[in-house]
Amino acid sequence: MTIKSPLKYLAGALALSAIFQSTADVAVNIDLSEAEHHYALVELQLPQSTKASVDFHLPVWRTGRYEILNLANGIREFHASSKNKQLTWNKIDKDTWRVSGDLSKGFNITYQVYANQLAKRTRHVDDSHAYLDASAVVMYTDEVRDDKHVVSLHVPSDWRSVSGLESGSHAHQFIAPNYDVLVDSPIETGINEWHQFKVDGRDYELVIWGKGNYDSEQMVKDLKVLVAQGDVIWPDYPFSRYVFMVHATSGARGATEHLNSTIIQRSRYSFSERKDYLGFLSTAAHEFVHTWNVKQYRPEGLVPYDYQQENYSNLLWLSEGSTSYLQNQLLMRGELMTTKEWLDNLSKRIIGYQHKPGRKVQSVAQTSFDKWIEEGGDYGKNHGVNIYAEGFLVSWMLDFEILEQTRLKKSYRDVHSALSTDFAIPKTFNDQDVKDILKQVTGNDYQAWWQKNVDGLADPDFDALLSKAGLEISYGKKEKSKAWSGISAKAHASGFIITSVEKSSAAWQAGLTTDDIIVAVDGLRLQGKDLETRLKNFKPEQKIALTFFRRDQLMTKDIVLASLPAEKLKVVTKNKASRAQKAFFKAWTGLDFPKSDKK
């Protein structure tokens, strides 16, 4: 593409103004006529200002992702004008542009956005669609942050535009009552598949961009069931219209909750198999729960959002981990997830916790506060926990405490119902508020419990927890053992490269570490089989020699293999569960106790 000169660019911006006429406080005009190059031309029409200068900011993070992002890196060719005359501007930091001059008659700013960040769910523009999260596209000023914003898109004639925002005067125009609603209401425009449906008087939409092996009719059918489960937990719905946005892609994965919608990204071929489709439903349920937990009630420190810096809270485990916990409540009660699938999910979570040494290092309160600097991978697993997995487990423990103390009359669902009623935004809640609700629900003081399991290092007794609901852990009929090294590795051109070494495991004690490339076991080269398969040839407590490259130098270390159960841990029903255990199970899941598993 030929880059426009400043004068030509200004002329183009003025032409863009002519396309969009609006009487809104802030008009946001977005031209996507050069979508194939990932470009968007953005113009903001601002009302008059009595100030000598106005600062425009682009957020440094987006809602739903507690991480500082480099969003301003895609902004180029910034210009400002008033009544067709250029204004002075200068950039004062990495994401702030200061416009100066006579602003008393209203003024415009224009800039180009390079939008090619699909996986970050911030901004992506190509010849088939545009996904626009306003936090990565639309600048704001403190002066008009609370003013109405009208977004108008200039797109190809065969594109369809969808958003949870209120529709404007034409098919590609949307209205936000303020900037905060705008940045929490993404827009999907392009060539897409679109479905509308209604449940209990509320309107829903499903828009899918990208081809894949999904069955959209089945998706609509199951989403109808999912969205009807909200009143199992909350007294009312905080919306009249909600949009499910789905990207079927070749790489980008993940999802983000928004005020009136969600964006879900999955591999285009990860819908047809049951386990894959259940993954989609679980994600949809997770984001739907967020419509209340985070979007209707949010911890102290997160209201209002400060878009230019970190927003700290030690309750993100409740915002995310409890959402992961409650999502399965909705799926179970809607019979979208079977009891076996529910128990399999619990099994995986227990296994993950058992193999996370970081549980002895970091509390869920600490990982909540540190989410902004969270380190994943080997270090994160060995030296920390996360707000999702361990937040789920603490939520589970809390639920069982409430069920037991109230003789099954109350549950963790009542806590979230109270949060939605008593602490709806703009109010916020803190640790003490949650403990006060727990006391109201159960009649008991939770200071000691909180200190032990939230501020302290939670250590769930899974056998005791499961037994309350008539469940138990099983390793199969024959509880055999297998050799275990503590190494996770993946194929490499030279052998198998270590991606993780579990702290205190045999490999850890022997001094192996990430990026070591294992090429031989006991002097025999690894050929065509993964490391785990090769280790099946050995027994627990057996000493073996691992030969590997480190810094391109060949080394050998001896390790003494440890022991693990040969079969994977499974959560199963007890053969002779008591009436009380079955009643506990039903109060927990809403379903009758299943038939006993054959072990």
Coordinates of C-alpha atoms in Angstrom, one line a residue:
M1 CA 0.0 0.0 0.0
T2 CA 1.2 3.5 -0.7
I3 CA 1.4 5.5 2.4
K4 CA -0.5 8.8 2.2
S5 CA 1.2 12.1 2.7
P6 CA -0.1 14.2 5.7
L7 CA -2.0 16.5 3.4
K8 CA -3.5 13.7 1.4
Y9 CA -4.3 11.8 4.6
L10 CA -6.0 14.8 6.1
A11 CA -8.1 15.1 2.9
G12 CA -9.0 11.5 3.2
A13 CA -10.1 12.0 6.8
L14 CA -12.2 15.0 5.8
A15 CA -13.9 12.8 3.2
L16 CA -14.5 10.2 5.9
S17 CA -16.3 12.9 7.9
A18 CA -18.6 13.6 5.0
I19 CA -19.6 9.9 4.9
F20 CA -20.7 9.9 8.5
Q21 CA -22.9 12.7 9.8
S22 CA -23.9 12.5 13.5
T23 CA -25.2 14.8 16.2
A24 CA -23.8 12.5 18.9
D25 CA -21.5 13.9 21.7
V26 CA -18.7 11.7 20.3
A27 CA -18.9 10.3 16.7
V28 CA -16.6 7.4 16.1
N29 CA -16.2 6.7 12.3
I30 CA -14.2 3.6 11.2
D31 CA -13.3 3.1 7.6
L32 CA -12.4 -0.5 6.7
S33 CA -12.0 0.0 3.0
E34 CA -8.4 -1.3 3.1
A35 CA -9.1 -4.3 5.2
E36 CA -6.9 -6.6 3.2
H37 CA -3.9 -4.8 4.5
H38 CA -5.2 -5.0 8.1
Y39 CA -5.8 -1.2 8.2
A40 CA -8.6 0.7 9.8
L41 CA -8.9 4.5 9.5
V42 CA -10.5 5.9 12.6
E43 CA -12.0 9.4 13.1
L44 CA -13.3 10.9 16.3
Q45 CA -15.6 13.9 16.1
L46 CA -15.4 15.7 19.4
P47 CA -17.6 18.5 20.9
Q48 CA -16.3 21.9 21.7
S49 CA -13.8 22.3 24.6
T50 CA -12.8 25.3 26.6
K51 CA -9.4 23.8 27.4
A52 CA -6.2 24.9 25.7
S53 CA -5.3 21.2 25.2
V54 CA -6.9 17.8 25.4
D55 CA -5.2 14.5 26.0
F56 CA -6.3 11.4 24.0
H57 CA -5.4 8.0 25.4
L58 CA -5.4 4.5 24.1
P59 CA -5.9 1.9 26.9
V60 CA -2.9 -0.2 27.9
W61 CA -5.0 -3.3 28.6
R62 CA -8.5 -4.5 27.7
T63 CA -11.2 -5.8 30.0
G64 CA -11.2 -9.5 30.7
R65 CA -7.5 -9.8 30.3
Y66 CA -5.5 -8.7 33.3
E67 CA -2.3 -8.0 31.5
I68 CA -0.6 -4.9 30.2
L69 CA -0.7 -5.0 26.4
N70 CA 1.2 -3.1 23.8
L71 CA -1.9 -1.7 22.1
A72 CA -0.5 1.7 21.0
N73 CA 2.0 0.0 18.7
G74 CA -0.5 -0.1 15.9
I75 CA -1.3 3.6 15.8
R76 CA 0.2 5.7 13.0
E77 CA -0.6 8.9 11.0
F78 CA -2.3 10.8 13.8
H79 CA -3.8 14.1 12.8
A80 CA -6.1 16.7 14.5
S81 CA -8.2 19.4 12.9
S82 CA -10.9 22.0 13.6
K83 CA -13.1 23.4 10.9
N84 CA -10.8 22.0 8.2
K85 CA -7.7 23.5 9.8
Q86 CA -4.9 21.4 11.3
L87 CA -4.3 21.6 15.0
T88 CA -1.1 21.2 16.9
W89 CA -0.5 17.9 18.6
N90 CA 2.4 16.0 20.2
K91 CA 2.8 12.6 21.8
I92 CA 3.6 12.8 25.5
D93 CA 4.0 9.1 26.4
K94 CA 3.6 5.8 24.6
D95 CA -0.2 5.9 24.6
T96 CA -1.2 9.6 25.0
W97 CA -1.6 12.2 22.3
R98 CA -2.0 15.9 23.3
V99 CA -4.0 18.1 21.0
S100 CA -3.7 21.9 21.4
G101 CA -5.2 25.0 19.8
D102 CA -8.6 26.5 19.4
L103 CA -11.0 23.7 20.4
S104 CA -14.0 25.9 21.1
K105 CA -15.9 25.0 17.9
G106 CA -15.4 21.2 18.1
F107 CA -12.6 19.2 16.5
N108 CA -11.7 15.9 14.9
I109 CA -8.8 13.5 15.3
T110 CA -7.9 10.8 12.8
Y111 CA -5.4 8.0 12.9
Q112 CA -4.6 4.7 11.2
V113 CA -4.8 1.4 13.2
Y114 CA -2.9 -1.7 12.1
A115 CA -5.2 -4.5 13.3
N116 CA -3.6 -7.9 13.1
Q117 CA -3.9 -9.2 16.7
L118 CA -6.5 -12.0 16.4
A119 CA -5.3 -14.2 19.2
K120 CA -5.2 -11.4 21.7
R121 CA -8.9 -10.7 20.9
T122 CA -8.2 -7.0 20.6
R123 CA -8.3 -6.0 16.9
H124 CA -8.2 -8.0 13.7
V125 CA -9.0 -6.7 10.2
D126 CA -8.7 -8.7 6.9
D127 CA -10.6 -9.1 3.7
S128 CA -13.3 -11.3 5.3
H129 CA -14.0 -9.5 8.6
A130 CA -13.1 -7.2 11.3
Y131 CA -13.1 -7.9 15.1
L132 CA -12.9 -4.6 16.9
D133 CA -12.5 -4.3 20.7
A134 CA -12.7 -0.6 21.2
S135 CA -10.0 -0.6 23.8
A136 CA -7.5 -1.4 21.1
V137 CA -9.1 0.8 18.4
V138 CA -10.8 3.9 19.9
M139 CA -9.0 6.6 21.9
Y140 CA -10.8 8.4 24.7
T141 CA -10.5 11.6 26.7
D142 CA -11.4 12.1 30.3
E143 CA -13.6 15.0 29.3
V144 CA -16.0 12.9 27.2
R145 CA -15.6 9.4 28.7
D146 CA -19.1 9.6 30.1
D147 CA -20.7 10.9 26.9
K148 CA -22.6 9.0 24.3
H149 CA -20.5 7.5 21.5
V150 CA -21.9 6.6 18.1
V151 CA -19.8 4.2 16.1
S152 CA -20.3 4.1 12.3
L153 CA -18.6 1.6 10.1
H154 CA -17.7 1.9 6.4
V155 CA -17.5 -1.7 5.2
P156 CA -18.0 -3.7 2.0
S157 CA -21.6 -4.1 0.9
D158 CA -21.7 -7.8 1.6
W159 CA -20.6 -7.5 5.3
R160 CA -22.8 -8.0 8.3
S161 CA -22.1 -6.0 11.5
V162 CA -23.1 -7.4 14.9
S163 CA -22.5 -6.1 18.4
G164 CA -24.1 -6.2 21.8
L165 CA -24.5 -2.4 21.5
E166 CA -27.7 -0.7 20.7
S167 CA -28.2 -0.4 16.9
G168 CA -28.1 3.0 15.3
S169 CA -29.8 4.5 12.2
H170 CA -28.3 2.0 9.8
A171 CA -27.0 -1.6 9.7
H172 CA -23.4 -0.7 10.5
Q173 CA -24.0 1.9 13.2
F174 CA -23.9 1.2 17.0
I175 CA -24.6 3.4 20.0
A176 CA -22.9 3.3 23.4
P177 CA -24.1 5.5 26.3
N178 CA -20.4 6.1 27.3
Y179 CA -16.9 5.0 26.6
D180 CA -16.9 2.3 29.3
V181 CA -19.8 0.5 27.6
L182 CA -18.1 0.9 24.2
V183 CA -14.9 -0.8 25.3
D184 CA -16.8 -3.7 26.8
S185 CA -19.0 -4.3 23.7
P186 CA -16.9 -5.6 20.8
I187 CA -18.0 -5.4 17.2
E188 CA -17.8 -8.3 14.7
T189 CA -18.3 -7.3 11.1
G190 CA -17.8 -9.2 7.9
I191 CA -18.9 -12.3 6.1
N192 CA -20.4 -14.4 8.8
E193 CA -23.2 -16.8 9.8
W194 CA -25.8 -15.3 12.0
H195 CA -28.6 -16.7 14.1
Q196 CA -31.2 -15.1 16.3
F197 CA -33.3 -16.8 19.1
K198 CA -35.3 -15.8 22.1
V199 CA -35.5 -17.4 25.5
D200 CA -37.7 -16.2 28.4
G201 CA -38.4 -12.9 26.6
R202 CA -34.7 -12.1 26.1
D203 CA -33.0 -11.8 22.7
Y204 CA -29.9 -13.7 21.8
E205 CA -27.7 -13.9 18.8
L206 CA -25.0 -16.3 17.6
V207 CA -22.6 -14.9 14.9
I208 CA -19.8 -17.2 13.6
W209 CA -16.9 -16.1 11.5
G210 CA -14.8 -18.7 9.7
K211 CA -15.5 -22.2 8.3
G212 CA -15.2 -25.3 10.4
N213 CA -16.8 -28.6 11.4
Y214 CA -19.3 -27.0 13.7
D215 CA -23.1 -27.6 13.6
S216 CA -24.6 -24.2 14.1
E217 CA -28.1 -25.5 14.6
Q218 CA -26.9 -27.7 17.4
M219 CA -25.0 -24.8 18.9
V220 CA -28.2 -22.7 18.9
K221 CA -30.2 -25.5 20.5
D222 CA -27.7 -26.0 23.3
L223 CA -27.2 -22.3 23.9
K224 CA -30.9 -22.0 24.4
V225 CA -30.7 -24.5 27.2
L226 CA -27.6 -22.8 28.7
V227 CA -29.0 -19.3 28.9
A228 CA -32.1 -20.6 30.6
Q229 CA -30.1 -21.7 33.7
G230 CA -29.1 -18.3 35.0
D231 CA -31.9 -18.2 37.6
V232 CA -30.5 -21.3 39.3
I233 CA -28.0 -18.8 40.8
W234 CA -29.1 -15.2 40.3
P235 CA -32.4 -13.5 41.0
D236 CA -32.6 -11.8 37.6
Y237 CA -30.8 -11.2 34.3
P238 CA -28.8 -8.0 33.8
F239 CA -29.5 -7.8 30.1
S240 CA -32.3 -8.0 27.5
R241 CA -30.1 -8.9 24.6
Y242 CA -26.9 -11.0 24.5
V243 CA -24.5 -11.9 21.6
F244 CA -22.3 -15.0 21.3
M245 CA -19.5 -14.3 18.9
V246 CA -17.5 -17.3 17.6
H247 CA -14.3 -17.3 15.6
A248 CA -13.5 -20.6 13.9
T249 CA -9.8 -20.2 13.1
S250 CA -6.5 -21.9 12.4
G251 CA -4.6 -21.0 15.6
A252 CA -6.3 -18.4 17.8
R253 CA -7.9 -19.9 20.9
G254 CA -9.5 -18.5 24.0
A255 CA -12.4 -16.4 25.0
T256 CA -13.3 -13.1 26.7
E257 CA -16.3 -12.0 28.5
H258 CA -18.0 -8.7 27.8
L259 CA -20.8 -6.6 29.1
N260 CA -23.5 -7.9 26.7
S261 CA -21.6 -10.5 24.7
T262 CA -18.7 -12.8 24.5
I263 CA -16.0 -13.7 21.9
I264 CA -15.0 -17.3 21.7
Q265 CA -12.1 -18.4 19.5
R266 CA -11.5 -22.1 18.7
S267 CA -9.7 -24.1 16.1
R268 CA -12.0 -24.6 13.1
Y269 CA -11.9 -28.4 13.4
S270 CA -12.5 -28.5 17.2
F271 CA -16.3 -28.8 17.3
S272 CA -17.5 -32.2 16.1
E273 CA -15.9 -34.6 18.6
R274 CA -17.8 -34.7 21.9
K275 CA -14.8 -33.7 24.0
D276 CA -14.2 -30.7 21.7
Y277 CA -17.8 -29.7 21.6
L278 CA -18.0 -29.9 25.4
G279 CA -15.0 -27.6 25.5
F280 CA -17.0 -25.1 23.4
L281 CA -20.0 -25.4 25.7
S282 CA -17.9 -25.1 28.8
T283 CA -16.3 -21.9 27.4
A284 CA -19.7 -20.5 26.5
A285 CA -21.0 -21.3 30.0
H286 CA -17.9 -19.7 31.6
E287 CA -18.3 -16.4 29.7
F288 CA -22.0 -16.4 30.3
V289 CA -21.5 -16.7 34.1
H290 CA -19.3 -13.6 33.7
T291 CA -22.3 -11.6 32.7
W292 CA -23.0 -11.5 36.4
N293 CA -19.7 -12.3 38.1
V294 CA -17.4 -9.4 36.9
K295 CA -19.9 -7.6 34.6
Q296 CA -22.6 -7.0 37.2
Y297 CA -20.5 -7.2 40.4
R298 CA -16.8 -6.7 40.6
P299 CA -14.2 -6.5 43.4
E300 CA -12.9 -3.3 44.9
G301 CA -10.1 -1.8 42.8
L302 CA -11.8 -2.6 39.5
V303 CA -14.5 0.0 39.4
P304 CA -14.2 2.2 37.6
Y305 CA -11.6 0.7 35.3
D306 CA -8.4 2.7 35.0
Y307 CA -7.4 1.9 31.5
Q308 CA -3.9 3.4 31.7
Q309 CA -2.4 1.1 34.5
E310 CA -2.9 -2.1 36.4
N311 CA -6.1 -2.5 38.4
Y312 CA -5.2 -4.6 41.5
S313 CA -7.4 -6.9 43.5
N314 CA -6.8 -10.0 45.7
L315 CA -10.2 -11.4 44.7
L316 CA -9.6 -12.3 41.0
W317 CA -9.8 -15.9 42.1
L318 CA -13.4 -15.3 42.9
S319 CA -14.0 -13.5 39.6
E320 CA -12.4 -16.2 37.5
G321 CA -12.0 -19.4 39.5
S322 CA -15.6 -19.2 40.9
T323 CA -16.8 -18.6 37.3
S324 CA -15.0 -21.8 36.2
Y325 CA -16.8 -23.5 39.1
L326 CA -20.2 -22.1 38.4
Q327 CA -20.1 -22.8 34.7
N328 CA -20.3 -26.5 35.3
Q329 CA -23.2 -25.9 37.6
L330 CA -25.1 -24.5 34.7
L331 CA -24.1 -27.2 32.3
M332 CA -25.0 -30.0 34.7
R333 CA -28.4 -28.5 35.6
G334 CA -29.2 -28.0 31.9
E335 CA -28.0 -31.6 31.3
L336 CA -25.5 -30.3 28.7
M337 CA -22.8 -32.1 30.7
T338 CA -23.2 -35.7 31.9
T339 CA -22.4 -36.7 35.4
K340 CA -19.4 -38.7 34.1
E341 CA -18.1 -35.7 32.2
W342 CA -18.5 -33.7 35.4
L343 CA -16.6 -36.2 37.4
D344 CA -13.9 -36.5 34.7
N345 CA -13.5 -32.7 34.9
L346 CA -13.0 -33.0 38.7
S347 CA -10.5 -35.7 38.2
K348 CA -8.4 -33.6 35.9
R349 CA -8.5 -30.7 38.3
I350 CA -7.3 -32.9 41.2
I351 CA -4.5 -34.3 39.1
G352 CA -3.4 -30.8 38.1
Y353 CA -3.4 -29.7 41.7
Q354 CA -1.4 -32.7 42.9
H355 CA 1.3 -31.9 40.2
K356 CA 1.5 -28.2 40.9
P357 CA 4.3 -27.6 43.5
G358 CA 3.4 -23.9 43.5
R359 CA 0.4 -24.7 45.7
K360 CA 2.9 -24.8 48.6
V361 CA 4.3 -21.4 47.6
Q362 CA 1.4 -19.0 46.7
S363 CA -2.1 -18.4 47.9
V364 CA -5.1 -17.6 45.7
A365 CA -5.2 -14.1 47.2
Q366 CA -1.5 -13.6 46.2
T367 CA -2.0 -14.9 42.7
S368 CA -5.0 -12.6 42.3
F369 CA -2.9 -9.6 43.1
D370 CA 0.0 -10.7 41.0
K371 CA -2.1 -11.7 37.9
W372 CA -0.7 -8.7 36.1
I373 CA 2.8 -10.1 36.3
E374 CA 1.9 -13.8 36.3
E375 CA 4.6 -16.1 34.8
G376 CA 3.3 -19.2 33.1
G377 CA 5.1 -22.4 32.0
D378 CA 7.6 -24.3 34.2
Y379 CA 8.2 -21.5 36.6
G380 CA 4.5 -20.7 37.1
K381 CA 3.7 -24.3 37.8
N382 CA 6.5 -24.8 40.3
H383 CA 6.3 -21.5 42.1
G384 CA 2.7 -20.4 41.9
V385 CA -1.0 -21.1 41.4
N386 CA -3.5 -19.3 39.2
I387 CA -6.9 -17.7 39.6
Y388 CA -8.7 -20.2 37.4
A389 CA -7.6 -23.7 38.6
E390 CA -7.0 -23.0 42.3
G391 CA -9.8 -20.5 42.4
F392 CA -12.1 -23.3 41.2
L393 CA -10.8 -25.6 44.1
V394 CA -11.3 -22.9 46.8
S395 CA -14.8 -22.2 45.4
W396 CA -15.5 -25.9 45.6
M397 CA -14.3 -26.1 49.2
L398 CA -16.3 -23.1 50.1
D399 CA -19.5 -24.5 48.5
F400 CA -19.1 -27.7 50.6
E401 CA -18.6 -25.8 53.8
I402 CA -21.8 -23.8 53.2
L403 CA -23.8 -26.9 52.2
E404 CA -22.7 -28.8 55.3
Q405 CA -23.1 -25.9 57.7
T406 CA -26.7 -25.1 56.5
R407 CA -27.8 -28.7 56.2
L408 CA -28.0 -28.4 52.5
K409 CA -30.4 -25.4 52.6
K410 CA -27.8 -22.9 51.2
S411 CA -24.8 -23.1 48.9
Y412 CA -22.1 -21.0 47.2
R413 CA -24.8 -20.0 44.7
D414 CA -26.5 -18.0 47.5
V415 CA -23.3 -16.0 48.0
H416 CA -23.2 -15.0 44.3
S417 CA -26.9 -14.2 44.4
A418 CA -26.2 -11.9 47.3
L419 CA -23.2 -10.3 45.6
S420 CA -25.4 -9.5 42.5
T421 CA -28.1 -8.0 44.7
D422 CA -26.1 -6.1 47.3
F423 CA -22.9 -5.1 45.3
A424 CA -24.1 -4.3 41.8
I425 CA -21.8 -1.9 40.0
P426 CA -21.0 1.0 40.8
K427 CA -20.7 -0.6 44.2
T428 CA -17.8 -2.9 44.8
F429 CA -17.0 -5.6 47.4
N430 CA -13.9 -6.6 49.3
D431 CA -12.8 -9.6 51.4
Q432 CA -14.7 -8.5 54.4
D433 CA -17.9 -8.1 52.4
V434 CA -17.7 -11.6 51.2
K435 CA -17.1 -12.9 54.7
D436 CA -20.1 -10.9 55.9
I437 CA -22.3 -12.5 53.3
L438 CA -20.9 -15.9 54.3
K439 CA -21.9 -15.2 57.9
Q440 CA -25.4 -14.1 56.8
V441 CA -25.9 -17.3 54.7
T442 CA -24.5 -19.7 57.3
G443 CA -24.6 -18.0 60.6
N444 CA -20.9 -18.8 61.1
D445 CA -17.8 -16.7 61.1
Y446 CA -15.4 -17.3 58.2
Q447 CA -12.4 -15.3 59.4
A448 CA -10.3 -18.4 60.3
W449 CA -11.4 -20.3 57.2
W450 CA -10.5 -17.4 55.0
Q451 CA -7.2 -16.9 56.6
K452 CA -6.4 -20.6 56.1
N453 CA -7.7 -21.1 52.5
V454 CA -7.7 -17.7 50.8
D455 CA -4.9 -15.7 52.4
G456 CA -3.1 -18.9 53.3
L457 CA -2.1 -21.9 51.3
A458 CA -5.2 -24.0 50.7
D459 CA -4.7 -27.7 51.1
P460 CA -7.9 -29.5 50.2
D461 CA -8.6 -33.0 51.5
F462 CA -10.1 -34.4 48.4
D463 CA -11.0 -37.7 50.0
A464 CA -13.0 -36.0 52.6
L465 CA -14.6 -33.6 50.2
L466 CA -15.7 -36.3 47.7
S467 CA -17.0 -38.6 50.5
K468 CA -19.5 -35.9 51.5
A469 CA -21.2 -36.4 48.1
G470 CA -20.8 -40.1 47.9
L471 CA -17.8 -40.0 45.7
E472 CA -14.2 -41.3 46.0
I473 CA -10.9 -41.5 44.1
S474 CA -10.1 -44.6 42.2
Y475 CA -7.0 -45.8 40.3
G476 CA -8.7 -48.9 38.8
K477 CA -9.2 -52.4 40.0
K478 CA -5.5 -53.1 40.0
E479 CA -3.6 -50.3 41.7
K480 CA -0.3 -50.8 40.0
S481 CA 2.6 -48.4 40.0
K482 CA 4.7 -47.0 37.1
A483 CA 8.0 -45.2 36.9
W484 CA 7.9 -41.4 36.9
S485 CA 10.6 -38.9 36.2
G486 CA 8.8 -35.5 36.6
I487 CA 9.7 -34.5 33.1
S488 CA 7.4 -33.1 30.4
A489 CA 8.9 -33.0 27.0
K490 CA 8.0 -32.5 23.3
A491 CA 9.6 -33.8 20.1
H492 CA 12.7 -31.9 18.8
A493 CA 14.8 -32.3 15.7
S494 CA 17.6 -33.8 17.9
G495 CA 15.5 -35.7 20.5
F496 CA 13.0 -34.5 23.1
I497 CA 13.2 -31.0 24.5
I498 CA 12.2 -30.6 28.2
T499 CA 9.3 -28.1 28.6
S500 CA 8.8 -28.6 32.3
V501 CA 10.4 -30.3 35.3
E502 CA 8.2 -30.7 38.4
K503 CA 9.9 -29.3 41.5
S504 CA 11.3 -32.0 43.9
S505 CA 10.7 -34.8 41.3
A506 CA 13.5 -37.3 40.4
A507 CA 14.5 -35.2 37.4
W508 CA 14.6 -32.0 39.4
Q509 CA 16.8 -33.5 42.1
A510 CA 19.1 -34.8 39.4
G511 CA 19.5 -31.3 38.0
L512 CA 17.6 -31.5 34.7
T513 CA 15.9 -28.3 33.5
T514 CA 13.8 -26.8 30.8
D515 CA 15.4 -26.7 27.3
D516 CA 17.6 -29.7 27.9
I517 CA 17.3 -31.9 24.8
I518 CA 17.3 -35.6 25.8
V519 CA 18.8 -37.8 23.1
A520 CA 19.4 -41.1 24.9
V521 CA 18.2 -43.2 27.8
D522 CA 20.8 -45.7 29.3
G523 CA 23.0 -45.1 26.4
L524 CA 20.4 -45.9 23.7
R525 CA 19.2 -43.2 21.4
L526 CA 15.6 -42.3 21.5
Q527 CA 14.1 -43.3 18.2
G528 CA 10.5 -42.5 17.1
K529 CA 9.0 -42.9 20.5
D530 CA 8.3 -40.2 23.1
L531 CA 10.2 -40.1 26.4
E532 CA 7.2 -41.3 28.5
T533 CA 6.9 -44.4 26.3
R534 CA 10.6 -45.2 26.7
L535 CA 10.4 -44.8 30.5
K536 CA 7.7 -47.5 30.6
N537 CA 10.5 -50.0 30.2
F538 CA 11.7 -49.2 33.7
K539 CA 10.4 -49.7 37.2
P540 CA 10.0 -47.3 40.2
E541 CA 13.2 -46.8 42.2
Q542 CA 15.3 -47.9 39.2
K543 CA 18.3 -45.7 38.4
I544 CA 18.7 -44.7 34.7
A545 CA 21.1 -42.4 32.8
L546 CA 19.7 -39.6 30.7
T547 CA 22.0 -38.2 28.0
F548 CA 21.1 -34.7 26.8
F549 CA 22.4 -31.5 25.1
R550 CA 22.6 -28.3 27.2
R551 CA 24.1 -25.3 25.5
D552 CA 25.0 -27.7 22.7
Q553 CA 27.2 -29.7 25.1
L554 CA 26.5 -33.4 25.6
M555 CA 25.9 -34.3 29.2
T556 CA 24.7 -37.3 31.2
K557 CA 22.9 -37.4 34.5
D558 CA 21.7 -40.4 36.6
I559 CA 18.2 -40.2 38.0
V560 CA 16.3 -42.5 40.4
L561 CA 12.8 -42.9 39.1
A562 CA 9.9 -42.3 41.4
S563 CA 6.5 -44.0 41.6
L564 CA 3.1 -43.0 40.4
P565 CA -0.1 -45.0 40.0
A566 CA -0.2 -46.7 36.7
E567 CA -3.8 -45.7 36.0
K568 CA -5.0 -42.1 36.0
L569 CA -6.9 -40.9 38.9
K570 CA -10.7 -41.0 38.5
V571 CA -13.5 -39.6 40.6
V572 CA -16.2 -42.3 40.8
T573 CA -19.3 -43.0 42.8
K574 CA -19.2 -45.1 45.9
N575 CA -20.8 -48.5 45.6
K576 CA -22.8 -48.0 48.8
A577 CA -23.4 -44.3 49.1
S578 CA -25.6 -43.4 52.1
R579 CA -28.9 -41.6 51.8
A580 CA -27.2 -38.5 53.3
Q581 CA -24.4 -38.6 50.7
K582 CA -26.9 -38.9 47.9
A583 CA -28.8 -35.9 49.3
F584 CA -25.6 -33.9 49.5
F585 CA -24.9 -34.8 45.8
K586 CA -28.3 -33.5 44.7
A587 CA -28.0 -30.3 46.7
W588 CA -24.6 -29.8 45.1
T589 CA -25.4 -30.6 41.5
G590 CA -29.2 -30.4 41.2
L591 CA -29.3 -34.0 39.9
D592 CA -30.1 -37.3 41.3
F593 CA -27.2 -39.5 42.5
P594 CA -25.9 -41.6 39.6
K595 CA -25.6 -45.3 39.6
S596 CA -22.4 -46.7 41.0
D597 CA -19.4 -47.0 38.7
K598 CA -17.8 -50.4 38.2
K599 CA -14.2 -50.1 39.4

